mmCIF file with all atom_site columns, C-alpha atoms in Angstrom:
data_model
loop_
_atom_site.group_PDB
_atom_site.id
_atom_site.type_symbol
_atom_site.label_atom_id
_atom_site.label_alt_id
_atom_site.label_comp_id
_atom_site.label_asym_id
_atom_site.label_entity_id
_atom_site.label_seq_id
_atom_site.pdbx_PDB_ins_code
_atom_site.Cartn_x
_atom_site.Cartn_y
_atom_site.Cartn_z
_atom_site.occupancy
_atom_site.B_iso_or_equiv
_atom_site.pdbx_formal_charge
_atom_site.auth_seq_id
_atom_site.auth_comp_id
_atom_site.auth_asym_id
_atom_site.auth_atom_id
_atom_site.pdbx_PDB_model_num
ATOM 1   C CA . UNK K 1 1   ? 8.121  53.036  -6.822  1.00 0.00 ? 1   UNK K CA 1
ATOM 2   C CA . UNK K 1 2   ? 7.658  55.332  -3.597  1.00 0.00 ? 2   UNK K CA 1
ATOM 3   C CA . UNK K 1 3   ? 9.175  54.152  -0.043  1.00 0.00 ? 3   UNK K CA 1
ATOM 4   C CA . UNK K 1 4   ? 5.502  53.562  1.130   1.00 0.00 ? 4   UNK K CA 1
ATOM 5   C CA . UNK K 1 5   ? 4.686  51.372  -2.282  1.00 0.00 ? 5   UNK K CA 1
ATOM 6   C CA . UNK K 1 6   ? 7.745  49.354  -1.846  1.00 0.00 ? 6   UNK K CA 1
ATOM 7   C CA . UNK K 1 7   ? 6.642  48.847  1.894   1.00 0.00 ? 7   UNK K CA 1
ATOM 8   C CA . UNK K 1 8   ? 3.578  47.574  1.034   1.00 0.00 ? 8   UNK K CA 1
ATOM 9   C CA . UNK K 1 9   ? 4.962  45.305  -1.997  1.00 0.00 ? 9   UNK K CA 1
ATOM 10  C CA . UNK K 1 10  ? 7.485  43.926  0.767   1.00 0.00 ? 10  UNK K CA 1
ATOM 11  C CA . UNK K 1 11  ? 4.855  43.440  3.638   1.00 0.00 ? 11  UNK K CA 1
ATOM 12  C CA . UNK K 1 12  ? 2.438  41.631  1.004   1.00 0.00 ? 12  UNK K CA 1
ATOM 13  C CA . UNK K 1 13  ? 5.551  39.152  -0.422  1.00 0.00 ? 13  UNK K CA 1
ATOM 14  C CA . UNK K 1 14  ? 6.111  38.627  3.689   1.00 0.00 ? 14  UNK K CA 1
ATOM 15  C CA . UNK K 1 15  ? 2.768  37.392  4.097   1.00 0.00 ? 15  UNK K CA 1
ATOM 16  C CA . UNK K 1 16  ? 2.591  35.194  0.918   1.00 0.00 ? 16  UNK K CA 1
ATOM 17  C CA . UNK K 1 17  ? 5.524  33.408  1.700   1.00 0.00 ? 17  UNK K CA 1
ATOM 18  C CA . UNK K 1 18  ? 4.124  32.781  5.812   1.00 0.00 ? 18  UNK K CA 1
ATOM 19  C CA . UNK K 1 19  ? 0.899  31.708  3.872   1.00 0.00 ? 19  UNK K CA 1
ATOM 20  C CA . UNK K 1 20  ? 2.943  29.059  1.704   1.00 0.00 ? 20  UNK K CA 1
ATOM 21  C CA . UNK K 1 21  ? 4.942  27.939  4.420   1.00 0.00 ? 21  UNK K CA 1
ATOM 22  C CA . UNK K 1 22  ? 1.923  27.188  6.796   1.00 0.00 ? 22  UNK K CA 1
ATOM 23  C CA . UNK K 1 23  ? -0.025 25.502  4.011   1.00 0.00 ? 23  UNK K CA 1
ATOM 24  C CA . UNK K 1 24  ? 3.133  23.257  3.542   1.00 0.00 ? 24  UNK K CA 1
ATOM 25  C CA . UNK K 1 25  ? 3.499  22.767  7.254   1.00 0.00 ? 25  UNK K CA 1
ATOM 26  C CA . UNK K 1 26  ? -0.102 21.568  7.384   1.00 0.00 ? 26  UNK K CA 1
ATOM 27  C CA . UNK K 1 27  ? 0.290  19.384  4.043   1.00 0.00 ? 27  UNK K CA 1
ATOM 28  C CA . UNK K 1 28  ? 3.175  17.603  5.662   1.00 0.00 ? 28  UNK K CA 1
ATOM 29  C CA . UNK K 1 29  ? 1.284  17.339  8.994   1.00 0.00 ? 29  UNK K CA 1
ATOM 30  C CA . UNK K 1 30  ? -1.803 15.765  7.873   1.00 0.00 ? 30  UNK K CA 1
ATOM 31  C CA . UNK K 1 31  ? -0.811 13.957  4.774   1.00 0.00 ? 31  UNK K CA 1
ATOM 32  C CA . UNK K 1 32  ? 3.160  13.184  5.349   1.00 0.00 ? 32  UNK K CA 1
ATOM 33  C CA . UNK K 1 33  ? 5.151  12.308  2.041   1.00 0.00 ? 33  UNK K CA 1
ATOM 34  C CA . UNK K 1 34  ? 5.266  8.307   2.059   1.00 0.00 ? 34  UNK K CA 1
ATOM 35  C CA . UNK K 1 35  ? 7.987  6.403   2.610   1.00 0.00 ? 35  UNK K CA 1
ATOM 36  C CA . UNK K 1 36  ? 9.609  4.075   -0.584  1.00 0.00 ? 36  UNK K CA 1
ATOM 37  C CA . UNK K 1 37  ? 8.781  0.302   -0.295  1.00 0.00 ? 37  UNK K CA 1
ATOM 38  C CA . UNK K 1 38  ? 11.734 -1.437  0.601   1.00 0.00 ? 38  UNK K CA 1
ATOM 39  C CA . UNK K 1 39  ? 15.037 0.729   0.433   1.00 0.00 ? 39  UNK K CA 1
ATOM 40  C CA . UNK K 1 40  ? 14.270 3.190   -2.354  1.00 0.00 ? 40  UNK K CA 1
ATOM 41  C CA . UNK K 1 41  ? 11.141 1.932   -3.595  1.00 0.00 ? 41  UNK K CA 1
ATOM 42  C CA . UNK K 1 42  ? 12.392 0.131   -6.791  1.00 0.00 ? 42  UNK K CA 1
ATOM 43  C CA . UNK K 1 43  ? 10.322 -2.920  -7.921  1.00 0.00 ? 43  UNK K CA 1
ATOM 44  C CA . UNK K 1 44  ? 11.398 -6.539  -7.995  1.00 0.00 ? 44  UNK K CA 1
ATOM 45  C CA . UNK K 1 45  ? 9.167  -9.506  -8.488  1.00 0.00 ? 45  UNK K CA 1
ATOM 46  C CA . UNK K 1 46  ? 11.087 -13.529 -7.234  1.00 0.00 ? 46  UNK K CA 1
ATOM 47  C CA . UNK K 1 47  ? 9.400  -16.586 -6.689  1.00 0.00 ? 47  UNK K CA 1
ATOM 48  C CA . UNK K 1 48  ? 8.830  -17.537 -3.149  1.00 0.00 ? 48  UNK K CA 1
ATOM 49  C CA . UNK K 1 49  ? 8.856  -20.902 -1.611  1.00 0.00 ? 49  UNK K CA 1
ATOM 50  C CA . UNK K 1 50  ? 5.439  -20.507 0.318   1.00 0.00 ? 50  UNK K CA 1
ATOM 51  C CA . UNK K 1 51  ? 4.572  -20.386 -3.743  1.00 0.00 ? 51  UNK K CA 1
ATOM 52  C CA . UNK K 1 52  ? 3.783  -17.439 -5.815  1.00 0.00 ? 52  UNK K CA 1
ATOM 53  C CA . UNK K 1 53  ? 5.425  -14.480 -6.548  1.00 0.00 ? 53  UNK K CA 1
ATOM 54  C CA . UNK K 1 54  ? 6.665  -11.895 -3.725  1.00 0.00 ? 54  UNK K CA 1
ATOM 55  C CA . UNK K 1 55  ? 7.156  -7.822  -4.907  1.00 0.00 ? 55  UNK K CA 1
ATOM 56  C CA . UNK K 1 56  ? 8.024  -4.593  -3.229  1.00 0.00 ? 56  UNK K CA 1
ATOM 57  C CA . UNK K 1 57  ? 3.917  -4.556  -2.500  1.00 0.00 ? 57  UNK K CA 1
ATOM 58  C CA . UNK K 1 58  ? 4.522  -7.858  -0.208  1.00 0.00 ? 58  UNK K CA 1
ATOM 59  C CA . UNK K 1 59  ? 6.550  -5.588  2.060   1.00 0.00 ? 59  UNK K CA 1
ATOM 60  C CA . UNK K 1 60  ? 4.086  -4.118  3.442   1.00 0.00 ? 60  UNK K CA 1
ATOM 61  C CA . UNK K 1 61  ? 1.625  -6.213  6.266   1.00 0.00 ? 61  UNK K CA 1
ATOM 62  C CA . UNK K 1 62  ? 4.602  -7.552  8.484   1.00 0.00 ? 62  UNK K CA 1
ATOM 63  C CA . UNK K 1 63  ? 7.956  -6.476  9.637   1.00 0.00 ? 63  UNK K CA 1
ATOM 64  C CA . UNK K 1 64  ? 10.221 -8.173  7.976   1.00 0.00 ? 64  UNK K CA 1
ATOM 65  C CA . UNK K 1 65  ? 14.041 -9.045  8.514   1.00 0.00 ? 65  UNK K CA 1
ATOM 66  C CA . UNK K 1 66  ? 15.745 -9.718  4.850   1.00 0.00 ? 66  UNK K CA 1
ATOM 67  C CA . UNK K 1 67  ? 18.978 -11.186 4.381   1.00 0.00 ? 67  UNK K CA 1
ATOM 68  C CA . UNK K 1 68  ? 20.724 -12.023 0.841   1.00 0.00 ? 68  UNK K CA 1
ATOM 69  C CA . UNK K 1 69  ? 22.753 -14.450 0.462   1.00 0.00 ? 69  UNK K CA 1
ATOM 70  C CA . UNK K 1 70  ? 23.055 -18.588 -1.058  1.00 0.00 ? 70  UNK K CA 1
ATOM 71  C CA . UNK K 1 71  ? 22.643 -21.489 -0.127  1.00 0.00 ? 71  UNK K CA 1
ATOM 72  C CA . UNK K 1 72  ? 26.101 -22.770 -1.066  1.00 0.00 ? 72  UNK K CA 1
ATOM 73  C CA . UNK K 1 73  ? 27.798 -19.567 1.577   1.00 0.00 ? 73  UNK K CA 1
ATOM 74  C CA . UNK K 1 74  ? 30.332 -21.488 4.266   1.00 0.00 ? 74  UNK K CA 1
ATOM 75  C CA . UNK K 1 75  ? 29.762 -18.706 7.113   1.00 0.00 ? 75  UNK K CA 1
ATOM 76  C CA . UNK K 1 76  ? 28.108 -15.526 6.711   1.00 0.00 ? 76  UNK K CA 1
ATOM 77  C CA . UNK K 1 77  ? 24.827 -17.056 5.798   1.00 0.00 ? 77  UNK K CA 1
ATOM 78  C CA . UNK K 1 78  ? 24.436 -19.998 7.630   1.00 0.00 ? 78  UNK K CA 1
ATOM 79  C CA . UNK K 1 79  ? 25.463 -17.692 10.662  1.00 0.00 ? 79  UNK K CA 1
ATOM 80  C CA . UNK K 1 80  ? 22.920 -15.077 10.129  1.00 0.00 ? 80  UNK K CA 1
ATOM 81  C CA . UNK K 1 81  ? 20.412 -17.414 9.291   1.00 0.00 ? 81  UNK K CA 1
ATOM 82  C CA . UNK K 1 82  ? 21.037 -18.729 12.790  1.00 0.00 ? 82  UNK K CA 1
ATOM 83  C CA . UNK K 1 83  ? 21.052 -15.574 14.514  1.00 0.00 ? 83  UNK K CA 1
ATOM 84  C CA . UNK K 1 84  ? 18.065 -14.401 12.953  1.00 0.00 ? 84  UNK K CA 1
ATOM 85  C CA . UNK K 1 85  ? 15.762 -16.653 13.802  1.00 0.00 ? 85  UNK K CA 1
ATOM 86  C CA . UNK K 1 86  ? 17.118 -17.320 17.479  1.00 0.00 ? 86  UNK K CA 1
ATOM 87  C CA . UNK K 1 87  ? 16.498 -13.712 18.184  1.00 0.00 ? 87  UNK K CA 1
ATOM 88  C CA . UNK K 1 88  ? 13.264 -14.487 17.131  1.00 0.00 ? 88  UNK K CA 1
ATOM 89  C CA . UNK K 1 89  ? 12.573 -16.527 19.473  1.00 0.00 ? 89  UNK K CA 1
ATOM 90  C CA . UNK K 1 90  ? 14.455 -14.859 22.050  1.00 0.00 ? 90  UNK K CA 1
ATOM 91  C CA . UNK K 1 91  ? 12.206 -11.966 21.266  1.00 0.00 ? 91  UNK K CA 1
ATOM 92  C CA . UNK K 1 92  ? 8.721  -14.395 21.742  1.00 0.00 ? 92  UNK K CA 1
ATOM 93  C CA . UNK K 1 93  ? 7.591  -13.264 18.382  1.00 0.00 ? 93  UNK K CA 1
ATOM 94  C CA . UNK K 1 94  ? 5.724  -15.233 16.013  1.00 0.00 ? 94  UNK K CA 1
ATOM 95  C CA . UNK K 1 95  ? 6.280  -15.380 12.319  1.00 0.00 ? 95  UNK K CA 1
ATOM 96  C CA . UNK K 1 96  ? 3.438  -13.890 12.315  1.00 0.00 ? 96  UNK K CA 1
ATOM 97  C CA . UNK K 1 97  ? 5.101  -10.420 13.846  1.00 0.00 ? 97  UNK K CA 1
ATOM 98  C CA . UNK K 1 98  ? 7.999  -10.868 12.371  1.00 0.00 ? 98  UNK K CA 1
ATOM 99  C CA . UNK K 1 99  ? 8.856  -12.557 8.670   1.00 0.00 ? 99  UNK K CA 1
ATOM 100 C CA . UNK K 1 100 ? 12.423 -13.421 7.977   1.00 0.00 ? 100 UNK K CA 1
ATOM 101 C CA . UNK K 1 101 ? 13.130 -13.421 4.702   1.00 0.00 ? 101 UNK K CA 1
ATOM 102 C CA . UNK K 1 102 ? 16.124 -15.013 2.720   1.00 0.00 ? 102 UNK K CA 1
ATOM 103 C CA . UNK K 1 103 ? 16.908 -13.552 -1.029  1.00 0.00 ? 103 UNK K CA 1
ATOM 104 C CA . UNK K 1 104 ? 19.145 -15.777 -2.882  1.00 0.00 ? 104 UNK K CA 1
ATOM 105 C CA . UNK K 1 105 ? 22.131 -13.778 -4.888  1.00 0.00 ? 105 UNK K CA 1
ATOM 106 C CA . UNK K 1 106 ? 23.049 -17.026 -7.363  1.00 0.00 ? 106 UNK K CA 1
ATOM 107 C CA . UNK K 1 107 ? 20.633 -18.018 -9.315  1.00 0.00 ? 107 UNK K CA 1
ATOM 108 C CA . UNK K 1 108 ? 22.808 -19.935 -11.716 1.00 0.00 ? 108 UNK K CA 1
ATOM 109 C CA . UNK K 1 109 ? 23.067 -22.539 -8.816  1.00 0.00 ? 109 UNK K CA 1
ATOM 110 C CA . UNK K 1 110 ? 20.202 -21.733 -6.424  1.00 0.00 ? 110 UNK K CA 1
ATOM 111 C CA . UNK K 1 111 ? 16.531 -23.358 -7.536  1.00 0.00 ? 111 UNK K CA 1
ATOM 112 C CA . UNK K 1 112 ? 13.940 -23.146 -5.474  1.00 0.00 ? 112 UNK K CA 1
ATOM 113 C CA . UNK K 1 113 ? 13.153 -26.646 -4.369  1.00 0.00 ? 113 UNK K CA 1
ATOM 114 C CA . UNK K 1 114 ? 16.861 -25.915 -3.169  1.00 0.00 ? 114 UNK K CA 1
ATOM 115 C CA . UNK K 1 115 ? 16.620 -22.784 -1.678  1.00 0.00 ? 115 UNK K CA 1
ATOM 116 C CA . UNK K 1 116 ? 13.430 -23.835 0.641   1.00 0.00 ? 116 UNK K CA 1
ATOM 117 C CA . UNK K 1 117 ? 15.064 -26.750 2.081   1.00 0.00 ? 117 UNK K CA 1
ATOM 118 C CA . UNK K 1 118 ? 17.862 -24.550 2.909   1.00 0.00 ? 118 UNK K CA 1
ATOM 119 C CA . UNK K 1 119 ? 16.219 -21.733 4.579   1.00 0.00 ? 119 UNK K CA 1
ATOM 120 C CA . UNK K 1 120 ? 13.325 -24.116 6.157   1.00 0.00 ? 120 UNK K CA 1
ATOM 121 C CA . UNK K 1 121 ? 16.223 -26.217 7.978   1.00 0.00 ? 121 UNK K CA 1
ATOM 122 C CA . UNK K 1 122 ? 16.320 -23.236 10.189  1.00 0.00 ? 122 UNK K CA 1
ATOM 123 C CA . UNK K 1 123 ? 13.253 -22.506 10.811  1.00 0.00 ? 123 UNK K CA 1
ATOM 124 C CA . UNK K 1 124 ? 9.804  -23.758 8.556   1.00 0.00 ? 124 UNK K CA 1
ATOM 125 C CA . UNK K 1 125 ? 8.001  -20.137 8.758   1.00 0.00 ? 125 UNK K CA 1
ATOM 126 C CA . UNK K 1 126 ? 11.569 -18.573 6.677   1.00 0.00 ? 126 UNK K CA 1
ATOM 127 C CA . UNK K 1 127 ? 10.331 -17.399 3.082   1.00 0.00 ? 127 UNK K CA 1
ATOM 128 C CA . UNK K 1 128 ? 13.105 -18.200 0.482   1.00 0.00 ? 128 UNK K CA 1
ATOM 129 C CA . UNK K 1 129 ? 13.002 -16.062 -2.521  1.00 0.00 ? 129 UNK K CA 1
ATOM 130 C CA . UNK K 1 130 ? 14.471 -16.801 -6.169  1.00 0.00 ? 130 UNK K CA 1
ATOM 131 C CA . UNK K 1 131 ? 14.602 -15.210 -9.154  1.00 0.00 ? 131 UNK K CA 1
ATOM 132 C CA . UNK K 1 132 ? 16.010 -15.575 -12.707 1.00 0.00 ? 132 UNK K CA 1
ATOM 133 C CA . UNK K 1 133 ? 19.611 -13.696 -12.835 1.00 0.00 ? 133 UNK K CA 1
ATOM 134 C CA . UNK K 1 134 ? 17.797 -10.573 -14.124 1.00 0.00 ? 134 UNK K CA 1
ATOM 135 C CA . UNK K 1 135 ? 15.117 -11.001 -11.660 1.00 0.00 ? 135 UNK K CA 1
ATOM 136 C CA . UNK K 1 136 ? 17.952 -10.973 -9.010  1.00 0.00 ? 136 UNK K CA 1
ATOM 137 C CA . UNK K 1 137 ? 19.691 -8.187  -10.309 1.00 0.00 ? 137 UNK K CA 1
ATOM 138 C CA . UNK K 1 138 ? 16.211 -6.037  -10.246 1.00 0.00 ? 138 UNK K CA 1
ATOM 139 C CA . UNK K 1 139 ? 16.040 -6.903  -6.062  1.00 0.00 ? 139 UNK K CA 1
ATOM 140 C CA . UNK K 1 140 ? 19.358 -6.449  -5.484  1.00 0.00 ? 140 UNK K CA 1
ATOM 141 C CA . UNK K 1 141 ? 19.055 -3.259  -6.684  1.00 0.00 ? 141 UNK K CA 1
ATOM 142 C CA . UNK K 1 142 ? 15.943 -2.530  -4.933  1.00 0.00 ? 142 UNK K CA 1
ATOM 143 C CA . UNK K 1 143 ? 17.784 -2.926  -1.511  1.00 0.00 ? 143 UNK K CA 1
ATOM 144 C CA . UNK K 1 144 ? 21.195 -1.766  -2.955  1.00 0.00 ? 144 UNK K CA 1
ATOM 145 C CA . UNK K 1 145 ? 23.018 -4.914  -2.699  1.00 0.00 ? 145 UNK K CA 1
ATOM 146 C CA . UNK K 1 146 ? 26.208 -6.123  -4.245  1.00 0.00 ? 146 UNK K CA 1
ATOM 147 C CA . UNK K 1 147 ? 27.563 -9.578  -5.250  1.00 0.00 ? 147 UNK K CA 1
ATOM 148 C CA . UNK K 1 148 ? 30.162 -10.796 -7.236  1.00 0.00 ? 148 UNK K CA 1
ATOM 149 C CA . UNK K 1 149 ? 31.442 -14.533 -8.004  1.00 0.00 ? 149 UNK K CA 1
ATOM 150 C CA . UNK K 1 150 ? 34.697 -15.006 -6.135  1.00 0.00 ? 150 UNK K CA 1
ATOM 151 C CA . UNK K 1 151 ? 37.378 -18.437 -6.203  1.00 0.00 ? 151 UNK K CA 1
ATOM 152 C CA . UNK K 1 152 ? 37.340 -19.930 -8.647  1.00 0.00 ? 152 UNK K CA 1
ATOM 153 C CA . UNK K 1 153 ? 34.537 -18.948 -10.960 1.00 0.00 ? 153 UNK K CA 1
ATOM 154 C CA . UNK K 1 154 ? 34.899 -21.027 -14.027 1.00 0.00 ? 154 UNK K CA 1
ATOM 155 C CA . UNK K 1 155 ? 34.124 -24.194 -11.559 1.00 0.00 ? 155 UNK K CA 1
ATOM 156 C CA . UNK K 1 156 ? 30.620 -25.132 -9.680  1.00 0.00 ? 156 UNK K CA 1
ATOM 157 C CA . UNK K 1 157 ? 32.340 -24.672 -6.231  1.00 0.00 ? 157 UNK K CA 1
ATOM 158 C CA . UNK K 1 158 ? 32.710 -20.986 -6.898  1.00 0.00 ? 158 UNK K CA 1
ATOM 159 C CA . UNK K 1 159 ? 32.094 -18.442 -3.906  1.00 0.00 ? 159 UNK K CA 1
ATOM 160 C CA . UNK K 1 160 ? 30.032 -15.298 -4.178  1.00 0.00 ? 160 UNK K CA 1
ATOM 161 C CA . UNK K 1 161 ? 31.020 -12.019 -2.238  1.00 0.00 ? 161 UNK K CA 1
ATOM 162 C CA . UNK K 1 162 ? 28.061 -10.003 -0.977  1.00 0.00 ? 162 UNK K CA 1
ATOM 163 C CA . UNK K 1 163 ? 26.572 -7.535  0.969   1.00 0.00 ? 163 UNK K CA 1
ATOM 164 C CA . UNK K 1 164 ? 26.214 -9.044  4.568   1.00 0.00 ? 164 UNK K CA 1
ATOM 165 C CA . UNK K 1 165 ? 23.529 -6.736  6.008   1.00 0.00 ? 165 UNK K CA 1
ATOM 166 C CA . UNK K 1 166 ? 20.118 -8.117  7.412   1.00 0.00 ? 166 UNK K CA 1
ATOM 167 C CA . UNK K 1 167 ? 17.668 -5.146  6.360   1.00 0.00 ? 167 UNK K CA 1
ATOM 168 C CA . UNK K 1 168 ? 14.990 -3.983  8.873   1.00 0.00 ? 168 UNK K CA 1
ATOM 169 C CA . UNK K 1 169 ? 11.935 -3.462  7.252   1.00 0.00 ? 169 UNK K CA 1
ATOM 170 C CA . UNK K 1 170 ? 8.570  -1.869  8.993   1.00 0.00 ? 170 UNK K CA 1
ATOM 171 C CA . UNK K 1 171 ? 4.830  -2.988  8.591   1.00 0.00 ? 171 UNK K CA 1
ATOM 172 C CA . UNK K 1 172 ? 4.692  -0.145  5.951   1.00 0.00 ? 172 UNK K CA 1
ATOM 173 C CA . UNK K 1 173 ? 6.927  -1.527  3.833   1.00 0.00 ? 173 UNK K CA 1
ATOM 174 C CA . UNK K 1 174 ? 9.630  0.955   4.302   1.00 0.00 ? 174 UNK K CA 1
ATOM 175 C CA . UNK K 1 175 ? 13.067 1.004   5.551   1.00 0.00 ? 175 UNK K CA 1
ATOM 176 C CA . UNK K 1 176 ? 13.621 1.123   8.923   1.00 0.00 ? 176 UNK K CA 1
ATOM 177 C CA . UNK K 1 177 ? 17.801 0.053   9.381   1.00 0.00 ? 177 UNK K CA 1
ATOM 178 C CA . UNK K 1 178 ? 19.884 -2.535  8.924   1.00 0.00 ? 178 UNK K CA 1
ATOM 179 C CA . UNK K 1 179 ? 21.897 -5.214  11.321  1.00 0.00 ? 179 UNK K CA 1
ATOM 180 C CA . UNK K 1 180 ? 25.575 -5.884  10.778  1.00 0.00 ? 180 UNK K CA 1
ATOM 181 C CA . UNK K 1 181 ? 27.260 -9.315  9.826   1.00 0.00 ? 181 UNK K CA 1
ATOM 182 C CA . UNK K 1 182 ? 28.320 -10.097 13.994  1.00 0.00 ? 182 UNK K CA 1
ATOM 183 C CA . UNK K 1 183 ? 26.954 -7.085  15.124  1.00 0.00 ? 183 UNK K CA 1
ATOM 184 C CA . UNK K 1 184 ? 26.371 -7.708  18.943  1.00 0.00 ? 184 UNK K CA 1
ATOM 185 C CA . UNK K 1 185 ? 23.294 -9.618  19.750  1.00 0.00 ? 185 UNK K CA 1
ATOM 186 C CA . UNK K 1 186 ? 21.718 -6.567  22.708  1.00 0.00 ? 186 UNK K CA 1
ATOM 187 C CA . UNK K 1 187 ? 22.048 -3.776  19.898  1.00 0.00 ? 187 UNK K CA 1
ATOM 188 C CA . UNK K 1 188 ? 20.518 -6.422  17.519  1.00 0.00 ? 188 UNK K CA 1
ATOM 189 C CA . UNK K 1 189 ? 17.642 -7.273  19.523  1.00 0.00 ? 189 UNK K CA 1
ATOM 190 C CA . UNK K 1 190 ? 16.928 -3.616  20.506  1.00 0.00 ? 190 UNK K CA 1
ATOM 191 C CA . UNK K 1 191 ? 16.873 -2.927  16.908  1.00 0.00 ? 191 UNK K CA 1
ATOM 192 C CA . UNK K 1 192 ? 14.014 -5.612  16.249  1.00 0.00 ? 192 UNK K CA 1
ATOM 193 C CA . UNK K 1 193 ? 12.173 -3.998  19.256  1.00 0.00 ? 193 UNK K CA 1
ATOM 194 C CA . UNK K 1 194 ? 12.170 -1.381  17.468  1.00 0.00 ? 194 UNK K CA 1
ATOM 195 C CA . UNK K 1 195 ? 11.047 -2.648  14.166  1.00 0.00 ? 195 UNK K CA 1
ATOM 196 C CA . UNK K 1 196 ? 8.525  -4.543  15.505  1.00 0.00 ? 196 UNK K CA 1
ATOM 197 C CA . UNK K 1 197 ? 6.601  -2.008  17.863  1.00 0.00 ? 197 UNK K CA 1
ATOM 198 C CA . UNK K 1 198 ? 6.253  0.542   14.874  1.00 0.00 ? 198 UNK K CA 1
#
């Protein structure tokens, strides 16, 4: 191949790959790659206490603050429970701009009837959601959660361990953050801000 042909072969390649690389620019600009449902999109299908059955789908609609935890927890839960919904109100939203959302993580003990007296003696609007163990294990892994019976685990008064993270979730459906067990209450509510203005 001559100097001149390999020029040409070169200069040709150079404007292919500009060509690909605006067309890819422009694919991203006016139809953006979605984000996953939830944390990475996984499906999960519990029973909710406002009756039926909630999924990844439900996600989307309303930004949504989701906690897991149980209803039998001494601290973490009852205290983020709490918090959540007084920054709620705090905030002036309705449940209508803002769901919380409680996902039990022991089924063996939790049932529903249980579950929505527990999470509606904070606050009526709070969806409870329960699933069989496998159920659980599906939704856990759909927002990369861990749990583990603690104590004394051959008894009923056993403890779980778990993840202790209140998820931020947008009107899309999709991830937005999370809020730390104690985090301070300013970056908290600047974080729902957030969330909730999109």
């Amino acid at each position: 191949m001559t100097n001149k042909a390999l020029r040409n072969f070169r200069i040709v390649l150079w404007v292919l790959v500009a060509v690909a690389a605006i067309g890819a620019t422009a694919l991203y600009v006016f139809k953006p790659p979605q984000r996953p449902l939830g944390l990475n999109g996984q499906a999960f299908a519990l029973a909710s206490t406002k009756g039926g059955t909630f999924t990844q789908d439900d996600l989307r609609g309303t930004p949504s603050l989701i906690f897991f935890g149980y209803t039998f927890c001494p601290d973490v839960c009852p205290t983020t429970l709490a918090e959540t919904t007084a920054w709620r109100a705090q905030l002036g939203l309705t449940p209508e701009q803002l769901r919380i959302i409680f996902v039990t993580v022991d089924p063996e003990r939790d049932t529903a009837e249980m579950v929505k007296s527990y999470v509606e003696g904070f606050d009526p609007s709070v969806i409870g959601l329960v699933g069989t163990p496998e159920e659980t294990d599906r939704a856990k892994a759909a927002f990369g959660v861990f749990s583990e019976k603690a104590g004394d685990v051959d008894s009923e008064f056993y403890l779980v361990n778990h993840t202790a993270l209140t998820f931020l979730i947008r009107a899309d459906g999709s991830f937005q953050g999370t809020i730390a067990y104690e985090e301070a209450s300013d970056t908290a509510l600047a974080k729902i801000e957030k969330l909730v203005k999109g």
